Amino acid sequence: KKRVLVMEWVDPPFCGGHWIPDMAHLIGTQLAIDPNPDGRSRQVSWSEIEDADPDVVVVACCGFDLQRNLADAGSSAEHFARLRSHKE
């Protein structure tokens, strides 16, 4: 299975929680980084993201439209460049 990281925020980085694990399961993937045990999103470090090295990264910052998500992803490009998802 592909390992996916859904980011609810990039500065500071947060991994997706709530309904994100169910959505990942429904599309046949697994989470590269798990949310809090209670299911809530949690803050993660860029080194934790690099260690997880997800196959796919989805930047879906909570409450923002596509243009803002593209801008936020671009502002973290140096971090994403270190990941398998960027190289493949």
PDB file of N, CA, C and O in Angstrom, residues 8-84:
ATOM      1  N   GLU A   8      -2.663  18.976   7.375  1.00  0.00           N
ATOM      2  CA  GLU A   8      -3.695  19.969   7.667  1.00  0.00           C
ATOM      3  C   GLU A   8      -3.098  21.353   7.871  1.00  0.00           C
ATOM      4  O   GLU A   8      -3.833  22.332   7.929  1.00  0.00           O
ATOM      5  N   TRP A   9      -1.778  21.399   7.992  1.00  0.00           N
ATOM      6  CA  TRP A   9      -1.091  22.679   8.166  1.00  0.00           C
ATOM      7  C   TRP A   9       0.364  22.435   7.839  1.00  0.00           C
ATOM      8  O   TRP A   9       0.862  21.339   8.013  1.00  0.00           O
ATOM      9  N   VAL A  10       1.074  23.470   7.344  1.00  0.00           N
ATOM     10  CA  VAL A  10       2.489  23.292   7.018  1.00  0.00           C
ATOM     11  C   VAL A  10       3.430  24.104   7.901  1.00  0.00           C
ATOM     12  O   VAL A  10       4.608  23.784   7.998  1.00  0.00           O
ATOM     13  N   ASP A  11       2.929  25.145   8.556  1.00  0.00           N
ATOM     14  CA  ASP A  11       3.804  25.978   9.388  1.00  0.00           C
ATOM     15  C   ASP A  11       3.087  26.406  10.661  1.00  0.00           C
ATOM     16  O   ASP A  11       2.408  27.432  10.650  1.00  0.00           O
ATOM     17  N   PRO A  12       3.220  25.620  11.701  1.00  0.00           N
ATOM     18  CA  PRO A  12       3.977  24.387  11.833  1.00  0.00           C
ATOM     19  C   PRO A  12       3.226  23.222  11.186  1.00  0.00           C
ATOM     20  O   PRO A  12       2.003  23.276  11.019  1.00  0.00           O
ATOM     21  N   PRO A  13       3.941  22.162  10.831  1.00  0.00           N
ATOM     22  CA  PRO A  13       3.277  21.038  10.174  1.00  0.00           C
ATOM     23  C   PRO A  13       2.366  20.251  11.128  1.00  0.00           C
ATOM     24  O   PRO A  13       2.713  20.000  12.277  1.00  0.00           O
ATOM     25  N   PHE A  14       1.187  19.913  10.621  1.00  0.00           N
ATOM     26  CA  PHE A  14       0.231  19.059  11.321  1.00  0.00           C
ATOM     27  C   PHE A  14      -0.193  17.945  10.382  1.00  0.00           C
ATOM     28  O   PHE A  14      -0.484  18.201   9.202  1.00  0.00           O
ATOM     29  N   CYS A  15      -0.247  16.721  10.905  1.00  0.00           N
ATOM     30  CA  CYS A  15      -0.786  15.608  10.113  1.00  0.00           C
ATOM     31  C   CYS A  15      -2.295  15.565  10.313  1.00  0.00           C
ATOM     32  O   CYS A  15      -2.814  15.998  11.336  1.00  0.00           O
ATOM     33  N   GLY A  16      -2.984  15.058   9.306  1.00  0.00           N
ATOM     34  CA  GLY A  16      -4.441  14.991   9.350  1.00  0.00           C
ATOM     35  C   GLY A  16      -4.953  13.954  10.325  1.00  0.00           C
ATOM     36  O   GLY A  16      -4.371  12.890  10.497  1.00  0.00           O
ATOM     37  N   GLY A  17      -6.052  14.281  10.939  1.00  0.00           N
ATOM     38  CA  GLY A  17      -6.738  13.364  11.844  1.00  0.00           C
ATOM     39  C   GLY A  17      -8.208  13.338  11.499  1.00  0.00           C
ATOM     40  O   GLY A  17      -8.583  13.519  10.347  1.00  0.00           O
ATOM     41  N   HIS A  18      -9.036  13.146  12.503  1.00  0.00           N
ATOM     42  CA  HIS A  18     -10.487  13.145  12.360  1.00  0.00           C
ATOM     43  C   HIS A  18     -10.917  12.096  11.335  1.00  0.00           C
ATOM     44  O   HIS A  18     -10.785  10.914  11.592  1.00  0.00           O
ATOM     45  N   TRP A  19     -11.400  12.496  10.175  1.00  0.00           N
ATOM     46  CA  TRP A  19     -11.880  11.565   9.149  1.00  0.00           C
ATOM     47  C   TRP A  19     -10.787  11.143   8.166  1.00  0.00           C
ATOM     48  O   TRP A  19     -10.995  10.277   7.339  1.00  0.00           O
ATOM     49  N   ILE A  20      -9.605  11.718   8.250  1.00  0.00           N
ATOM     50  CA  ILE A  20      -8.520  11.430   7.304  1.00  0.00           C
ATOM     51  C   ILE A  20      -8.111   9.960   7.316  1.00  0.00           C
ATOM     52  O   ILE A  20      -7.952   9.351   6.249  1.00  0.00           O
ATOM     53  N   PRO A  21      -7.930   9.311   8.485  1.00  0.00           N
ATOM     54  CA  PRO A  21      -7.566   7.890   8.458  1.00  0.00           C
ATOM     55  C   PRO A  21      -8.586   7.024   7.728  1.00  0.00           C
ATOM     56  O   PRO A  21      -8.211   6.125   6.963  1.00  0.00           O
ATOM     57  N   ASP A  22      -9.871   7.310   7.907  1.00  0.00           N
ATOM     58  CA  ASP A  22     -10.911   6.548   7.204  1.00  0.00           C
ATOM     59  C   ASP A  22     -10.835   6.768   5.699  1.00  0.00           C
ATOM     60  O   ASP A  22     -10.991   5.832   4.910  1.00  0.00           O
ATOM     61  N   MET A  23     -10.588   8.004   5.293  1.00  0.00           N
ATOM     62  CA  MET A  23     -10.476   8.303   3.860  1.00  0.00           C
ATOM     63  C   MET A  23      -9.268   7.595   3.253  1.00  0.00           C
ATOM     64  O   MET A  23      -9.359   7.056   2.149  1.00  0.00           O
ATOM     65  N   ALA A  24      -8.149   7.584   3.971  1.00  0.00           N
ATOM     66  CA  ALA A  24      -6.948   6.892   3.475  1.00  0.00           C
ATOM     67  C   ALA A  24      -7.229   5.401   3.298  1.00  0.00           C
ATOM     68  O   ALA A  24      -6.848   4.803   2.292  1.00  0.00           O
ATOM     69  N   HIS A  25      -7.921   4.824   4.258  1.00  0.00           N
ATOM     70  CA  HIS A  25      -8.271   3.401   4.176  1.00  0.00           C
ATOM     71  C   HIS A  25      -9.203   3.133   2.985  1.00  0.00           C
ATOM     72  O   HIS A  25      -9.012   2.153   2.256  1.00  0.00           O
ATOM     73  N   LEU A  26     -10.188   4.003   2.779  1.00  0.00           N
ATOM     74  CA  LEU A  26     -11.151   3.814   1.689  1.00  0.00           C
ATOM     75  C   LEU A  26     -10.499   3.813   0.310  1.00  0.00           C
ATOM     76  O   LEU A  26     -10.979   3.139  -0.602  1.00  0.00           O
ATOM     77  N   ILE A  27      -9.410   4.549   0.146  1.00  0.00           N
ATOM     78  CA  ILE A  27      -8.756   4.592  -1.168  1.00  0.00           C
ATOM     79  C   ILE A  27      -7.583   3.622  -1.266  1.00  0.00           C
ATOM     80  O   ILE A  27      -6.812   3.657  -2.217  1.00  0.00           O
ATOM     81  N   GLY A  28      -7.455   2.751  -0.249  1.00  0.00           N
ATOM     82  CA  GLY A  28      -6.446   1.695  -0.315  1.00  0.00           C
ATOM     83  C   GLY A  28      -5.039   2.120   0.034  1.00  0.00           C
ATOM     84  O   GLY A  28      -4.075   1.516  -0.430  1.00  0.00           O
ATOM     85  N   THR A  29      -4.902   3.178   0.831  1.00  0.00           N
ATOM     86  CA  THR A  29      -3.586   3.614   1.276  1.00  0.00           C
ATOM     87  C   THR A  29      -3.496   3.474   2.788  1.00  0.00           C
ATOM     88  O   THR A  29      -4.476   3.144   3.456  1.00  0.00           O
ATOM     89  N   GLN A  30      -2.321   3.742   3.321  1.00  0.00           N
ATOM     90  CA  GLN A  30      -2.167   3.800   4.774  1.00  0.00           C
ATOM     91  C   GLN A  30      -1.495   5.108   5.118  1.00  0.00           C
ATOM     92  O   GLN A  30      -0.803   5.700   4.279  1.00  0.00           O
ATOM     93  N   LEU A  31      -1.722   5.572   6.321  1.00  0.00           N
ATOM     94  CA  LEU A  31      -1.117   6.830   6.744  1.00  0.00           C
ATOM     95  C   LEU A  31       0.372   6.647   7.016  1.00  0.00           C
ATOM     96  O   LEU A  31       0.783   5.669   7.639  1.00  0.00           O
ATOM     97  N   ALA A  32       1.161   7.588   6.561  1.00  0.00           N
ATOM     98  CA  ALA A  32       2.591   7.579   6.845  1.00  0.00           C
ATOM     99  C   ALA A  32       2.860   8.009   8.285  1.00  0.00           C
ATOM    100  O   ALA A  32       3.811   7.560   8.907  1.00  0.00           O
ATOM    101  N   ILE A  33       2.009   8.886   8.817  1.00  0.00           N
ATOM    102  CA  ILE A  33       2.104   9.367  10.198  1.00  0.00           C
ATOM    103  C   ILE A  33       0.703   9.343  10.793  1.00  0.00           C
ATOM    104  O   ILE A  33      -0.234   9.896  10.215  1.00  0.00           O
ATOM    105  N   ASP A  34       0.579   8.704  11.930  1.00  0.00           N
ATOM    106  CA  ASP A  34      -0.734   8.597  12.581  1.00  0.00           C
ATOM    107  C   ASP A  34      -1.069   9.854  13.375  1.00  0.00           C
ATOM    108  O   ASP A  34      -0.182  10.496  13.937  1.00  0.00           O
ATOM    109  N   PRO A  35      -2.365  10.167  13.456  1.00  0.00           N
ATOM    110  CA  PRO A  35      -2.801  11.284  14.304  1.00  0.00           C
ATOM    111  C   PRO A  35      -2.714  10.888  15.780  1.00  0.00           C
ATOM    112  O   PRO A  35      -2.254   9.786  16.114  1.00  0.00           O
ATOM    113  N   ASN A  36      -3.171  11.760  16.654  1.00  0.00           N
ATOM    114  CA  ASN A  36      -3.233  11.448  18.082  1.00  0.00           C
ATOM    115  C   ASN A  36      -4.083  10.200  18.301  1.00  0.00           C
ATOM    116  O   ASN A  36      -4.977   9.912  17.493  1.00  0.00           O
ATOM    117  N   PRO A  37      -3.855   9.465  19.389  1.00  0.00           N
ATOM    118  CA  PRO A  37      -4.664   8.269  19.671  1.00  0.00           C
ATOM    119  C   PRO A  37      -6.173   8.549  19.730  1.00  0.00           C
ATOM    120  O   PRO A  37      -6.975   7.684  19.406  1.00  0.00           O
ATOM    121  N   ASP A  38      -6.545   9.769  20.102  1.00  0.00           N
ATOM    122  CA  ASP A  38      -7.979  10.108  20.141  1.00  0.00           C
ATOM    123  C   ASP A  38      -8.515  10.521  18.776  1.00  0.00           C
ATOM    124  O   ASP A  38      -9.676  10.905  18.637  1.00  0.00           O
ATOM    125  N   GLY A  39      -7.669  10.457  17.743  1.00  0.00           N
ATOM    126  CA  GLY A  39      -8.103  10.746  16.381  1.00  0.00           C
ATOM    127  C   GLY A  39      -7.897  12.168  15.925  1.00  0.00           C
ATOM    128  O   GLY A  39      -8.104  12.480  14.752  1.00  0.00           O
ATOM    129  N   ARG A  40      -7.494  13.043  16.819  1.00  0.00           N
ATOM    130  CA  ARG A  40      -7.291  14.443  16.420  1.00  0.00           C
ATOM    131  C   ARG A  40      -5.977  14.616  15.653  1.00  0.00           C
ATOM    132  O   ARG A  40      -5.040  13.852  15.818  1.00  0.00           O
ATOM    133  N   SER A  41      -5.954  15.635  14.825  1.00  0.00           N
ATOM    134  CA  SER A  41      -4.720  16.020  14.137  1.00  0.00           C
ATOM    135  C   SER A  41      -3.676  16.353  15.190  1.00  0.00           C
ATOM    136  O   SER A  41      -4.005  16.706  16.313  1.00  0.00           O
ATOM    137  N   ARG A  42      -2.402  16.242  14.780  1.00  0.00           N
ATOM    138  CA  ARG A  42      -1.348  16.595  15.735  1.00  0.00           C
ATOM    139  C   ARG A  42      -0.194  17.266  15.021  1.00  0.00           C
ATOM    140  O   ARG A  42       0.047  17.042  13.825  1.00  0.00           O
ATOM    141  N   GLN A  43       0.504  18.102  15.794  1.00  0.00           N
ATOM    142  CA  GLN A  43       1.691  18.751  15.260  1.00  0.00           C
ATOM    143  C   GLN A  43       2.801  17.724  15.126  1.00  0.00           C
ATOM    144  O   GLN A  43       2.973  16.861  15.987  1.00  0.00           O
ATOM    145  N   VAL A  44       3.509  17.790  14.010  1.00  0.00           N
ATOM    146  CA  VAL A  44       4.640  16.908  13.753  1.00  0.00           C
ATOM    147  C   VAL A  44       5.835  17.773  13.366  1.00  0.00           C
ATOM    148  O   VAL A  44       5.685  18.949  13.045  1.00  0.00           O
ATOM    149  N   SER A  45       7.004  17.189  13.408  1.00  0.00           N
ATOM    150  CA  SER A  45       8.199  17.931  13.003  1.00  0.00           C
ATOM    151  C   SER A  45       8.559  17.549  11.561  1.00  0.00           C
ATOM    152  O   SER A  45       8.160  16.491  11.068  1.00  0.00           O
ATOM    153  N   TRP A  46       9.328  18.407  10.925  1.00  0.00           N
ATOM    154  CA  TRP A  46       9.778  18.074   9.571  1.00  0.00           C
ATOM    155  C   TRP A  46      10.690  16.852   9.602  1.00  0.00           C
ATOM    156  O   TRP A  46      10.690  16.056   8.672  1.00  0.00           O
ATOM    157  N   SER A  47      11.447  16.669  10.683  1.00  0.00           N
ATOM    158  CA  SER A  47      12.293  15.472  10.760  1.00  0.00           C
ATOM    159  C   SER A  47      11.436  14.214  10.878  1.00  0.00           C
ATOM    160  O   SER A  47      11.784  13.169  10.310  1.00  0.00           O
ATOM    161  N   GLU A  48      10.301  14.284  11.578  1.00  0.00           N
ATOM    162  CA  GLU A  48       9.386  13.132  11.643  1.00  0.00           C
ATOM    163  C   GLU A  48       8.810  12.832  10.261  1.00  0.00           C
ATOM    164  O   GLU A  48       8.685  11.674   9.860  1.00  0.00           O
ATOM    165  N   ILE A  49       8.502  13.874   9.519  1.00  0.00           N
ATOM    166  CA  ILE A  49       7.985  13.695   8.156  1.00  0.00           C
ATOM    167  C   ILE A  49       9.061  13.073   7.277  1.00  0.00           C
ATOM    168  O   ILE A  49       8.794  12.136   6.515  1.00  0.00           O
ATOM    169  N   GLU A  50      10.293  13.567   7.386  1.00  0.00           N
ATOM    170  CA  GLU A  50      11.393  13.008   6.593  1.00  0.00           C
ATOM    171  C   GLU A  50      11.643  11.544   6.950  1.00  0.00           C
ATOM    172  O   GLU A  50      11.881  10.724   6.072  1.00  0.00           O
ATOM    173  N   ASP A  51      11.567  11.223   8.239  1.00  0.00           N
ATOM    174  CA  ASP A  51      11.751   9.831   8.660  1.00  0.00           C
ATOM    175  C   ASP A  51      10.645   8.929   8.117  1.00  0.00           C
ATOM    176  O   ASP A  51      10.897   7.790   7.727  1.00  0.00           O
ATOM    177  N   ALA A  52       9.420   9.435   8.071  1.00  0.00           N
ATOM    178  CA  ALA A  52       8.292   8.656   7.549  1.00  0.00           C
ATOM    179  C   ALA A  52       8.397   8.509   6.029  1.00  0.00           C
ATOM    180  O   ALA A  52       7.957   7.511   5.460  1.00  0.00           O
ATOM    181  N   ASP A  53       8.969   9.501   5.362  1.00  0.00           N
ATOM    182  CA  ASP A  53       9.197   9.516   3.912  1.00  0.00           C
ATOM    183  C   ASP A  53       8.006   8.979   3.122  1.00  0.00           C
ATOM    184  O   ASP A  53       8.102   7.950   2.438  1.00  0.00           O
ATOM    185  N   PRO A  54       6.869   9.685   3.179  1.00  0.00           N
ATOM    186  CA  PRO A  54       5.653   9.198   2.523  1.00  0.00           C
ATOM    187  C   PRO A  54       5.782   9.092   1.001  1.00  0.00           C
ATOM    188  O   PRO A  54       6.567   9.815   0.383  1.00  0.00           O
ATOM    189  N   ASP A  55       4.991   8.193   0.433  1.00  0.00           N
ATOM    190  CA  ASP A  55       4.938   8.051  -1.024  1.00  0.00           C
ATOM    191  C   ASP A  55       4.171   9.202  -1.659  1.00  0.00           C
ATOM    192  O   ASP A  55       4.460   9.601  -2.788  1.00  0.00           O
ATOM    193  N   VAL A  56       3.179   9.703  -0.934  1.00  0.00           N
ATOM    194  CA  VAL A  56       2.297  10.765  -1.426  1.00  0.00           C
ATOM    195  C   VAL A  56       2.093  11.772  -0.303  1.00  0.00           C
ATOM    196  O   VAL A  56       1.878  11.381   0.843  1.00  0.00           O
ATOM    197  N   VAL A  57       2.146  13.056  -0.638  1.00  0.00           N
ATOM    198  CA  VAL A  57       1.823  14.116   0.318  1.00  0.00           C
ATOM    199  C   VAL A  57       0.676  14.928  -0.262  1.00  0.00           C
ATOM    200  O   VAL A  57       0.727  15.353  -1.419  1.00  0.00           O
ATOM    201  N   VAL A  58      -0.348  15.139   0.550  1.00  0.00           N
ATOM    202  CA  VAL A  58      -1.473  15.987   0.175  1.00  0.00           C
ATOM    203  C   VAL A  58      -1.491  17.164   1.135  1.00  0.00           C
ATOM    204  O   VAL A  58      -1.587  16.967   2.347  1.00  0.00           O
ATOM    205  N   VAL A  59      -1.355  18.368   0.598  1.00  0.00           N
ATOM    206  CA  VAL A  59      -1.447  19.565   1.420  1.00  0.00           C
ATOM    207  C   VAL A  59      -2.891  20.037   1.339  1.00  0.00           C
ATOM    208  O   VAL A  59      -3.376  20.426   0.282  1.00  0.00           O
ATOM    209  N   ALA A  60      -3.573  19.949   2.471  1.00  0.00           N
ATOM    210  CA  ALA A  60      -4.989  20.310   2.553  1.00  0.00           C
ATOM    211  C   ALA A  60      -5.205  21.132   3.817  1.00  0.00           C
ATOM    212  O   ALA A  60      -5.856  20.686   4.761  1.00  0.00           O
ATOM    213  N   CYS A  61      -4.603  22.312   3.825  1.00  0.00           N
ATOM    214  CA  CYS A  61      -4.672  23.156   5.015  1.00  0.00           C
ATOM    215  C   CYS A  61      -6.117  23.522   5.327  1.00  0.00           C
ATOM    216  O   CYS A  61      -6.856  23.994   4.458  1.00  0.00           O
ATOM    217  N   CYS A  62      -6.466  23.275   6.542  1.00  0.00           N
ATOM    218  CA  CYS A  62      -7.842  23.407   7.006  1.00  0.00           C
ATOM    219  C   CYS A  62      -8.391  24.814   6.777  1.00  0.00           C
ATOM    220  O   CYS A  62      -7.808  25.803   7.206  1.00  0.00           O
ATOM    221  N   GLY A  63      -9.508  24.889   6.042  1.00  0.00           N
ATOM    222  CA  GLY A  63     -10.206  26.150   5.854  1.00  0.00           C
ATOM    223  C   GLY A  63      -9.746  26.998   4.690  1.00  0.00           C
ATOM    224  O   GLY A  63     -10.292  28.082   4.479  1.00  0.00           O
ATOM    225  N   PHE A  64      -8.766  26.528   3.905  1.00  0.00           N
ATOM    226  CA  PHE A  64      -8.255  27.349   2.812  1.00  0.00           C
ATOM    227  C   PHE A  64      -8.570  26.743   1.453  1.00  0.00           C
ATOM    228  O   PHE A  64      -8.721  25.538   1.312  1.00  0.00           O
ATOM    229  N   ASP A  65      -8.625  27.618   0.447  1.00  0.00           N
ATOM    230  CA  ASP A  65      -8.917  27.177  -0.911  1.00  0.00           C
ATOM    231  C   ASP A  65      -7.648  26.662  -1.596  1.00  0.00           C
ATOM    232  O   ASP A  65      -6.560  26.666  -1.014  1.00  0.00           O
ATOM    233  N   LEU A  66      -7.816  26.225  -2.840  1.00  0.00           N
ATOM    234  CA  LEU A  66      -6.711  25.640  -3.590  1.00  0.00           C
ATOM    235  C   LEU A  66      -5.537  26.601  -3.715  1.00  0.00           C
ATOM    236  O   LEU A  66      -4.386  26.209  -3.506  1.00  0.00           O
ATOM    237  N   GLN A  67      -5.801  27.862  -4.044  1.00  0.00           N
ATOM    238  CA  GLN A  67      -4.714  28.828  -4.239  1.00  0.00           C
ATOM    239  C   GLN A  67      -3.892  28.999  -2.967  1.00  0.00           C
ATOM    240  O   GLN A  67      -2.664  29.042  -3.019  1.00  0.00           O
ATOM    241  N   ARG A  68      -4.550  29.076  -1.838  1.00  0.00           N
ATOM    242  CA  ARG A  68      -3.820  29.229  -0.571  1.00  0.00           C
ATOM    243  C   ARG A  68      -3.025  27.959  -0.261  1.00  0.00           C
ATOM    244  O   ARG A  68      -1.901  28.033   0.219  1.00  0.00           O
ATOM    245  N   ASN A  69      -3.613  26.778  -0.526  1.00  0.00           N
ATOM    246  CA  ASN A  69      -2.893  25.531  -0.284  1.00  0.00           C
ATOM    247  C   ASN A  69      -1.665  25.421  -1.186  1.00  0.00           C
ATOM    248  O   ASN A  69      -0.615  24.951  -0.743  1.00  0.00           O
ATOM    249  N   LEU A  70      -1.784  25.855  -2.421  1.00  0.00           N
ATOM    250  CA  LEU A  70      -0.625  25.848  -3.319  1.00  0.00           C
ATOM    251  C   LEU A  70       0.467  26.783  -2.796  1.00  0.00           C
ATOM    252  O   LEU A  70       1.654  26.438  -2.818  1.00  0.00           O
ATOM    253  N   ALA A  71       0.067  27.952  -2.317  1.00  0.00           N
ATOM    254  CA  ALA A  71       1.039  28.895  -1.772  1.00  0.00           C
ATOM    255  C   ALA A  71       1.716  28.321  -0.524  1.00  0.00           C
ATOM    256  O   ALA A  71       2.939  28.419  -0.366  1.00  0.00           O
ATOM    257  N   ASP A  72       0.920  27.697   0.352  1.00  0.00           N
ATOM    258  CA  ASP A  72       1.498  27.111   1.567  1.00  0.00           C
ATOM    259  C   ASP A  72       2.440  25.961   1.224  1.00  0.00           C
ATOM    260  O   ASP A  72       3.514  25.831   1.826  1.00  0.00           O
ATOM    261  N   ALA A  73       2.065  25.131   0.272  1.00  0.00           N
ATOM    262  CA  ALA A  73       2.938  24.034  -0.145  1.00  0.00           C
ATOM    263  C   ALA A  73       4.237  24.601  -0.717  1.00  0.00           C
ATOM    264  O   ALA A  73       5.330  24.108  -0.422  1.00  0.00           O
ATOM    265  N   GLY A  74       4.126  25.642  -1.512  1.00  0.00           N
ATOM    266  CA  GLY A  74       5.312  26.266  -2.094  1.00  0.00           C
ATOM    267  C   GLY A  74       6.236  26.857  -1.049  1.00  0.00           C
ATOM    268  O   GLY A  74       7.463  26.811  -1.192  1.00  0.00           O
ATOM    269  N   SER A  75       5.665  27.378   0.024  1.00  0.00           N
ATOM    270  CA  SER A  75       6.503  27.967   1.072  1.00  0.00           C
ATOM    271  C   SER A  75       7.307  26.915   1.832  1.00  0.00           C
ATOM    272  O   SER A  75       8.261  27.257   2.529  1.00  0.00           O
ATOM    273  N   SER A  76       6.922  25.649   1.689  1.00  0.00           N
ATOM    274  CA  SER A  76       7.637  24.555   2.363  1.00  0.00           C
ATOM    275  C   SER A  76       8.363  23.654   1.373  1.00  0.00           C
ATOM    276  O   SER A  76       8.731  22.525   1.702  1.00  0.00           O
ATOM    277  N   ALA A  77       8.589  24.158   0.172  1.00  0.00           N
ATOM    278  CA  ALA A  77       9.184  23.353  -0.900  1.00  0.00           C
ATOM    279  C   ALA A  77      10.519  22.732  -0.509  1.00  0.00           C
ATOM    280  O   ALA A  77      10.805  21.596  -0.884  1.00  0.00           O
ATOM    281  N   GLU A  78      11.327  23.449   0.262  1.00  0.00           N
ATOM    282  CA  GLU A  78      12.640  22.904   0.643  1.00  0.00           C
ATOM    283  C   GLU A  78      12.484  21.629   1.462  1.00  0.00           C
ATOM    284  O   GLU A  78      13.301  20.720   1.358  1.00  0.00           O
ATOM    285  N   HIS A  79      11.439  21.540   2.261  1.00  0.00           N
ATOM    286  CA  HIS A  79      11.188  20.325   3.059  1.00  0.00           C
ATOM    287  C   HIS A  79      10.655  19.196   2.172  1.00  0.00           C
ATOM    288  O   HIS A  79      11.097  18.055   2.287  1.00  0.00           O
ATOM    289  N   PHE A  80       9.710  19.533   1.304  1.00  0.00           N
ATOM    290  CA  PHE A  80       9.126  18.517   0.436  1.00  0.00           C
ATOM    291  C   PHE A  80      10.153  17.930  -0.523  1.00  0.00           C
ATOM    292  O   PHE A  80      10.069  16.762  -0.900  1.00  0.00           O
ATOM    293  N   ALA A  81      11.149  18.718  -0.908  1.00  0.00           N
ATOM    294  CA  ALA A  81      12.173  18.260  -1.852  1.00  0.00           C
ATOM    295  C   ALA A  81      12.984  17.087  -1.308  1.00  0.00           C
ATOM    296  O   ALA A  81      13.572  16.337  -2.077  1.00  0.00           O
ATOM    297  N   ARG A  82      12.996  16.913   0.001  1.00  0.00           N
ATOM    298  CA  ARG A  82      13.755  15.822   0.619  1.00  0.00           C
ATOM    299  C   ARG A  82      12.993  14.498   0.640  1.00  0.00           C
ATOM    300  O   ARG A  82      13.536  13.480   1.042  1.00  0.00           O
ATOM    301  N   LEU A  83      11.739  14.511   0.224  1.00  0.00           N
ATOM    302  CA  LEU A  83      10.875  13.333   0.357  1.00  0.00           C
ATOM    303  C   LEU A  83      10.775  12.525  -0.920  1.00  0.00           C
ATOM    304  O   LEU A  83      10.838  13.069  -2.029  1.00  0.00           O
ATOM    305  N   ARG A  84      10.559  11.243  -0.745  1.00  0.00           N
ATOM    306  CA  ARG A  84      10.333  10.316  -1.867  1.00  0.00           C
ATOM    307  C   ARG A  84       9.205  10.829  -2.772  1.00  0.00           C
ATOM    308  O   ARG A  84       9.279  10.725  -3.986  1.00  0.00           O
TER     309      ARG A  84
END
